[in-house]
């Protein structure tokens, strides 16, 4: 019987795999961390040593209170400044008190300090930069997201963290980045537990605005649980499935191949694979389209794009192996004519 099952599985894979590629872009069409139409020109200009487009972009997000976009763009620009610092040095020289430049400066210092072996010590030196960035625009929640990350890296107490959290949500109650930072602080890998992490995520998702990425927090909690090394606590399977189901519903609210929810869809796909929900995972891969993201694949591989493409092939194979053969359907019987013979289309 085991041999028969293996033969049937192989036959199904051979027959169905190519068909299941429908709706998936080719490997050479998939992009990693592709910038959207607003960020891309700023990155191109920065690569040429020009800071003005980046400065204008962040100023626009601040003036229009586009806090989610501002957080994403600031993070990407700071990452770019790590490898190509010339344009940012010109910006700081030309406008040392620009609140947008101060935000990038704080995020950049955080990133550098976080990856150092002397992380806690270096991050404590970043605190004044974060405070200065927060003073740049008192409405802006993004410096407080940086402050929440900073608190996690400097072993801040729960009381200190709650004070920062209160400042963040006062400025933007549903800010996704701040919620992700809080979730990480409460995770079992840091200063909380899986129970605290899931409780926080589920409450936040329940209170979230329609279409808000905050609804994906439970699937982030599921990811934290599924990737824990040597964990002893157990989260019930139905809680993991409920987190995935909520993220699937959120994904449906966005068009396929939309870059905005791409990271959530990549994360959801990872969780669905771990839960062996292969058909759901394939559906998300189709909705991802060409937009692969480093997270979560960089948590399990030094080649996130290669890992994404390999997993995509693996999901297709699993779905193909589980798809039964379709029996050839018999030709539909034609109705009889008044003479008891098969009727022809022209009979009526």
Short mmCIF file of C-alpha atoms in Angstrom, two decimals:
data_model
loop_
_atom_site.label_atom_id
_atom_site.label_comp_id
_atom_site.label_asym_id
_atom_site.label_seq_id
_atom_site.Cartn_x
_atom_site.Cartn_y
_atom_site.Cartn_z
CA UNK A 1 0.00 0.00 0.00
CA UNK A 2 2.84 2.41 0.80
CA UNK A 3 4.32 1.81 -2.65
CA UNK A 4 0.95 2.35 -4.30
CA UNK A 5 0.45 5.63 -2.45
CA UNK A 6 3.91 6.80 -3.51
CA UNK A 7 3.20 5.93 -7.14
CA UNK A 8 -0.14 7.73 -7.11
CA UNK A 9 1.44 10.78 -5.47
CA UNK A 10 4.19 10.90 -8.12
CA UNK A 11 1.69 10.54 -10.94
CA UNK A 12 -0.47 13.33 -9.55
CA UNK A 13 2.54 15.62 -9.23
CA UNK A 14 3.57 14.96 -12.82
CA UNK A 15 0.08 15.60 -14.14
CA UNK A 16 -0.95 18.62 -12.09
CA UNK A 17 2.19 20.66 -11.35
CA UNK A 18 2.39 22.58 -14.63
CA UNK A 19 -1.33 23.40 -14.50
CA UNK A 20 -0.95 24.85 -11.02
CA UNK A 21 1.59 27.38 -12.30
CA UNK A 22 -1.34 29.40 -13.70
CA UNK A 23 -1.48 32.82 -12.09
CA UNK A 24 2.11 32.71 -10.85
CA UNK A 25 4.71 35.00 -12.43
CA UNK A 26 7.90 33.42 -13.73
CA UNK A 27 10.92 33.22 -11.43
CA UNK A 28 12.67 36.00 -13.36
CA UNK A 29 9.67 38.30 -12.83
CA UNK A 30 9.67 38.06 -9.04
CA UNK A 31 11.14 41.09 -7.24
CA UNK A 32 12.50 41.26 -3.70
CA UNK A 33 11.38 44.25 -1.61
CA UNK A 34 10.30 46.22 -4.65
CA UNK A 35 9.79 49.92 -3.95
CA UNK A 36 6.41 51.44 -4.78
CA UNK A 37 5.92 54.18 -7.36
CA UNK A 38 6.53 56.93 -4.79
CA UNK A 39 9.62 55.52 -3.11
CA UNK A 40 11.37 54.23 -6.21
CA UNK A 41 12.24 57.66 -7.69
CA UNK A 42 13.60 58.80 -4.32
CA UNK A 43 15.87 55.76 -4.10
CA UNK A 44 17.09 56.25 -7.68
CA UNK A 45 17.90 59.89 -6.95
CA UNK A 46 19.65 58.96 -3.70
CA UNK A 47 21.75 56.48 -5.65
CA UNK A 48 22.84 59.42 -7.79
CA UNK A 49 23.74 61.46 -4.71
CA UNK A 50 20.59 63.63 -4.68
CA UNK A 51 18.62 63.88 -1.44
CA UNK A 52 15.86 66.31 -2.49
CA UNK A 53 13.32 63.70 -3.73
CA UNK A 54 13.65 61.73 -0.48
CA UNK A 55 13.29 64.90 1.56
CA UNK A 56 10.19 65.90 -0.41
CA UNK A 57 8.65 62.44 -0.07
CA UNK A 58 9.02 62.33 3.71
CA UNK A 59 7.85 65.93 4.07
CA UNK A 60 4.71 65.03 2.13
CA UNK A 61 3.95 62.08 4.39
CA UNK A 62 4.43 64.24 7.48
CA UNK A 63 2.29 67.11 6.25
CA UNK A 64 -0.50 64.75 5.16
CA UNK A 65 -0.20 62.62 8.32
CA UNK A 66 0.45 59.49 6.23
CA UNK A 67 2.04 57.75 9.17
CA UNK A 68 2.03 54.22 7.77
CA UNK A 69 3.72 55.33 4.55
CA UNK A 70 6.10 57.53 6.50
CA UNK A 71 7.22 54.60 8.62
CA UNK A 72 7.80 52.37 5.60
CA UNK A 73 9.64 55.00 3.63
CA UNK A 74 11.81 56.07 6.57
CA UNK A 75 12.82 52.46 7.18
CA UNK A 76 13.74 51.87 3.54
CA UNK A 77 15.62 55.16 3.20
CA UNK A 78 17.60 54.51 6.38
CA UNK A 79 18.53 51.06 5.09
CA UNK A 80 19.68 52.61 1.81
CA UNK A 81 21.72 55.22 3.69
CA UNK A 82 23.67 52.44 5.40
CA UNK A 83 25.15 51.28 2.12
CA UNK A 84 25.05 54.61 0.23
CA UNK A 85 25.58 57.36 2.84
CA UNK A 86 26.70 60.22 0.58
CA UNK A 87 23.25 61.58 -0.25
CA UNK A 88 22.17 61.48 3.38
CA UNK A 89 25.33 63.27 4.54
CA UNK A 90 24.51 66.07 2.07
CA UNK A 91 20.97 66.27 3.41
CA UNK A 92 22.10 66.54 7.03
CA UNK A 93 24.62 69.21 6.08
CA UNK A 94 22.07 71.25 4.12
CA UNK A 95 19.23 70.94 6.66
CA UNK A 96 20.53 69.73 10.04
CA UNK A 97 17.22 70.52 11.79
CA UNK A 98 14.91 69.03 9.17
CA UNK A 99 12.50 66.76 11.11
CA UNK A 100 12.54 64.24 8.27
CA UNK A 101 16.33 64.04 8.23
CA UNK A 102 16.29 63.70 12.03
CA UNK A 103 13.91 60.76 11.70
CA UNK A 104 16.21 58.99 9.24
CA UNK A 105 19.19 59.73 11.47
CA UNK A 106 17.49 58.10 14.47
CA UNK A 107 16.39 55.04 12.48
CA UNK A 108 19.85 54.67 10.94
CA UNK A 109 21.56 54.86 14.34
CA UNK A 110 19.11 52.26 15.69
CA UNK A 111 19.89 49.84 12.86
CA UNK A 112 23.63 50.21 13.33
CA UNK A 113 23.47 49.80 17.09
CA UNK A 114 21.10 46.83 16.92
CA UNK A 115 23.52 44.68 14.92
CA UNK A 116 26.52 45.41 17.12
CA UNK A 117 27.77 42.87 19.71
CA UNK A 118 27.62 45.78 22.19
CA UNK A 119 23.98 46.40 21.29
CA UNK A 120 22.56 47.52 24.63
CA UNK A 121 25.43 49.95 25.27
CA UNK A 122 25.34 51.48 21.78
CA UNK A 123 21.57 51.75 21.74
CA UNK A 124 21.58 53.76 24.96
CA UNK A 125 23.61 56.37 23.08
CA UNK A 126 20.84 56.54 20.45
CA UNK A 127 18.19 57.71 22.95
CA UNK A 128 18.91 61.46 22.49
CA UNK A 129 18.57 61.10 18.69
CA UNK A 130 15.17 59.47 19.11
CA UNK A 131 14.04 62.21 21.48
CA UNK A 132 15.15 64.88 19.00
CA UNK A 133 13.28 63.13 16.18
CA UNK A 134 10.14 63.01 18.33
CA UNK A 135 10.39 66.75 18.92
CA UNK A 136 10.54 67.37 15.17
CA UNK A 137 6.78 66.90 14.82
CA UNK A 138 4.83 66.13 18.02
CA UNK A 139 2.08 64.44 15.95
CA UNK A 140 4.40 61.86 14.42
CA UNK A 141 4.13 58.31 15.86
CA UNK A 142 7.12 56.97 13.89
CA UNK A 143 9.80 58.19 16.36
CA UNK A 144 7.80 56.41 19.05
CA UNK A 145 7.91 53.19 17.03
CA UNK A 146 11.69 53.62 16.98
CA UNK A 147 11.56 54.25 20.73
CA UNK A 148 9.61 51.00 21.25
CA UNK A 149 12.24 49.06 19.29
CA UNK A 150 14.93 50.86 21.28
CA UNK A 151 13.29 49.83 24.56
CA UNK A 152 13.30 46.19 23.48
CA UNK A 153 17.00 46.36 22.66
CA UNK A 154 17.97 48.08 25.92
CA UNK A 155 16.12 45.71 28.28
CA UNK A 156 13.55 48.30 29.28
CA UNK A 157 11.11 47.29 31.99
CA UNK A 158 7.43 46.66 31.31
CA UNK A 159 6.60 49.94 33.02
CA UNK A 160 8.97 51.91 30.80
CA UNK A 161 7.64 50.17 27.73
CA UNK A 162 4.03 50.87 28.65
CA UNK A 163 4.84 54.58 29.00
CA UNK A 164 6.30 54.64 25.49
CA UNK A 165 3.35 52.65 24.17
CA UNK A 166 0.94 55.19 25.62
CA UNK A 167 2.78 57.99 23.81
CA UNK A 168 2.68 56.05 20.53
CA UNK A 169 -1.03 55.17 20.53
CA UNK A 170 -1.96 58.67 21.65
CA UNK A 171 -0.58 59.89 18.34
CA UNK A 172 -1.93 57.06 16.18
CA UNK A 173 -4.11 54.44 17.90
CA UNK A 174 -3.97 51.98 14.99
CA UNK A 175 -0.41 52.47 13.76
CA UNK A 176 0.78 49.12 12.40
CA UNK A 177 4.51 49.62 13.01
CA UNK A 178 3.98 50.52 16.67
CA UNK A 179 1.77 47.47 17.15
CA UNK A 180 4.40 45.20 15.59
CA UNK A 181 7.04 46.63 17.93
CA UNK A 182 4.80 46.02 20.94
CA UNK A 183 4.08 42.49 19.78
CA UNK A 184 7.79 41.74 19.52
CA UNK A 185 8.41 43.07 23.04
CA UNK A 186 5.64 40.80 24.37
CA UNK A 187 6.86 37.72 22.49
CA UNK A 188 8.36 34.73 24.24
CA UNK A 189 11.68 35.46 22.52
CA UNK A 190 11.92 38.76 24.43
CA UNK A 191 10.07 39.84 27.55
CA UNK A 192 6.71 38.12 27.37
CA UNK A 193 5.13 34.81 26.49
CA UNK A 194 3.14 33.24 23.69
CA UNK A 195 -0.03 33.80 25.70
CA UNK A 196 0.69 37.51 26.16
CA UNK A 197 1.67 37.82 22.51
CA UNK A 198 -1.52 36.19 21.20
CA UNK A 199 -3.77 38.01 23.67
CA UNK A 200 -2.37 41.37 22.62
CA UNK A 201 -2.53 40.52 18.92
CA UNK A 202 -6.11 39.28 19.02
CA UNK A 203 -7.37 42.28 21.00
CA UNK A 204 -5.64 44.70 18.65
CA UNK A 205 -7.00 42.91 15.57
CA UNK A 206 -10.51 43.00 16.98
CA UNK A 207 -10.26 46.77 17.52
CA UNK A 208 -8.57 47.47 14.18
CA UNK A 209 -10.06 49.59 11.44
CA UNK A 210 -11.44 47.84 8.33
CA UNK A 211 -8.60 46.86 6.01
CA UNK A 212 -5.94 47.74 8.59
CA UNK A 213 -2.81 45.59 8.58
CA UNK A 214 -3.17 45.45 12.36
CA UNK A 215 -5.57 42.58 11.64
CA UNK A 216 -2.48 40.58 10.66
CA UNK A 217 -1.01 40.75 14.17
CA UNK A 218 -2.33 37.32 15.19
CA UNK A 219 -0.57 35.70 12.23
CA UNK A 220 2.62 37.47 13.36
CA UNK A 221 2.08 35.93 16.78
CA UNK A 222 1.67 32.56 15.06
CA UNK A 223 4.93 33.13 13.20
CA UNK A 224 6.73 33.93 16.46
CA UNK A 225 5.41 30.70 17.96
CA UNK A 226 6.20 28.52 14.95
CA UNK A 227 9.76 29.80 14.69
CA UNK A 228 10.62 29.58 18.39
CA UNK A 229 13.60 27.34 19.01
CA UNK A 230 13.29 24.95 21.91
CA UNK A 231 9.97 26.36 23.06
CA UNK A 232 8.01 24.34 25.57
CA UNK A 233 4.65 26.08 25.61
CA UNK A 234 1.93 24.92 23.26
CA UNK A 235 -0.53 27.11 21.37
CA UNK A 236 -3.70 25.23 20.34
CA UNK A 237 -3.97 24.48 16.64
CA UNK A 238 -7.35 26.21 16.39
CA UNK A 239 -5.79 29.45 17.59
CA UNK A 240 -3.14 29.23 14.88
CA UNK A 241 -5.75 28.47 12.24
CA UNK A 242 -7.92 31.38 13.41
CA UNK A 243 -4.94 33.73 13.05
CA UNK A 244 -4.33 32.47 9.52
CA UNK A 245 -8.02 32.73 8.61
CA UNK A 246 -8.14 36.34 9.78
CA UNK A 247 -5.09 37.20 7.68
CA UNK A 248 -6.62 35.44 4.66
CA UNK A 249 -9.73 37.58 5.03
CA UNK A 250 -7.54 40.69 5.24
CA UNK A 251 -5.61 39.64 2.13
CA UNK A 252 -8.87 39.40 0.18
CA UNK A 253 -9.54 43.07 0.84
CA UNK A 254 -6.57 44.02 -1.34
CA UNK A 255 -6.14 43.44 -5.05
CA UNK A 256 -3.81 40.65 -6.20
CA UNK A 257 -0.21 41.79 -6.78
CA UNK A 258 -0.70 44.86 -4.58
CA UNK A 259 2.67 45.82 -3.07
CA UNK A 260 1.11 47.34 0.07
CA UNK A 261 0.11 44.05 1.81
CA UNK A 262 2.99 42.07 0.24
CA UNK A 263 4.88 41.50 3.49
CA UNK A 264 1.73 40.35 5.27
CA UNK A 265 0.97 37.94 2.42
CA UNK A 266 4.54 36.57 2.47
CA UNK A 267 4.30 36.07 6.23
CA UNK A 268 0.88 34.45 5.92
CA UNK A 269 2.21 32.07 3.29
CA UNK A 270 4.98 30.93 5.62
CA UNK A 271 2.48 30.24 8.40
CA UNK A 272 0.11 28.39 6.05
CA UNK A 273 2.98 26.19 4.89
CA UNK A 274 3.93 25.38 8.47
CA UNK A 275 0.30 24.48 9.12
CA UNK A 276 0.33 22.33 5.95
CA UNK A 277 -2.56 24.27 4.47
CA UNK A 278 -1.16 23.85 0.99
CA UNK A 279 -4.06 25.05 -1.15
CA UNK A 280 -4.46 28.19 0.97
CA UNK A 281 -0.71 28.81 0.65
CA UNK A 282 -0.90 28.50 -3.13
CA UNK A 283 -3.79 30.96 -3.21
CA UNK A 284 -1.67 33.49 -1.30
CA UNK A 285 1.28 32.96 -3.62
CA UNK A 286 -1.01 33.93 -6.50
CA UNK A 287 -2.11 37.04 -4.62
CA UNK A 288 1.53 37.94 -3.84
CA UNK A 289 2.31 37.99 -7.56
CA UNK A 290 5.84 39.33 -8.16
CA UNK A 291 6.25 40.94 -4.72
CA UNK A 292 8.47 38.78 -2.53
CA UNK A 293 9.70 40.39 0.70
CA UNK A 294 12.83 39.70 2.71
CA UNK A 295 10.78 39.10 5.84
CA UNK A 296 10.03 36.34 6.74
CA UNK A 297 12.31 34.41 4.39
CA UNK A 298 15.50 36.05 5.70
CA UNK A 299 14.73 34.47 9.08
CA UNK A 300 15.30 31.01 7.62
CA UNK A 301 17.74 31.62 4.77
CA UNK A 302 20.59 33.90 3.73
CA UNK A 303 18.98 34.00 0.29
CA UNK A 304 15.40 35.21 0.89
CA UNK A 305 14.47 35.43 -2.78
CA UNK A 306 15.83 31.98 -3.49
CA UNK A 307 13.99 30.65 -0.43
CA UNK A 308 10.73 32.21 -1.63
CA UNK A 309 11.06 30.71 -5.10
CA UNK A 310 12.01 27.29 -3.71
CA UNK A 311 9.05 27.31 -1.35
CA UNK A 312 6.73 28.39 -4.16
CA UNK A 313 7.77 25.35 -6.19
CA UNK A 314 7.36 23.14 -3.15
CA UNK A 315 3.82 24.35 -2.50
CA UNK A 316 2.85 23.64 -6.12
CA UNK A 317 4.24 20.11 -5.81
CA UNK A 318 2.35 19.48 -2.57
CA UNK A 319 -0.94 20.71 -4.02
CA UNK A 320 -0.36 18.70 -7.20
CA UNK A 321 0.29 15.54 -5.18
CA UNK A 322 -2.98 16.01 -3.30
CA UNK A 323 -5.10 16.78 -6.36
CA UNK A 324 -6.99 13.63 -7.44
CA UNK A 325 -7.12 12.54 -11.04
CA UNK A 326 -10.18 13.82 -12.86
CA UNK A 327 -12.17 11.13 -14.61
CA UNK A 328 -12.99 11.88 -18.20
CA UNK A 329 -16.62 12.92 -18.14
CA UNK A 330 -19.04 11.14 -20.47
CA UNK A 331 -20.57 13.14 -23.31
CA UNK A 332 -23.80 14.73 -22.09
CA UNK A 333 -26.88 12.95 -23.37
CA UNK A 334 -28.89 14.89 -25.90
CA UNK A 335 -32.62 15.22 -25.34
CA UNK A 336 -34.88 13.01 -27.43
CA UNK A 337 -36.95 14.45 -30.25
CA UNK A 338 -40.67 13.89 -30.56
CA UNK A 339 -39.83 10.77 -32.62
CA UNK A 340 -37.75 9.17 -29.92
CA UNK A 341 -34.41 9.98 -31.62
CA UNK A 342 -31.64 12.22 -30.29
CA UNK A 343 -32.59 15.80 -30.97
CA UNK A 344 -30.31 18.13 -32.93
CA UNK A 345 -29.81 21.83 -32.17
CA UNK A 346 -31.90 22.76 -35.15
CA UNK A 347 -34.87 20.75 -33.92
CA UNK A 348 -36.08 23.61 -31.66
#
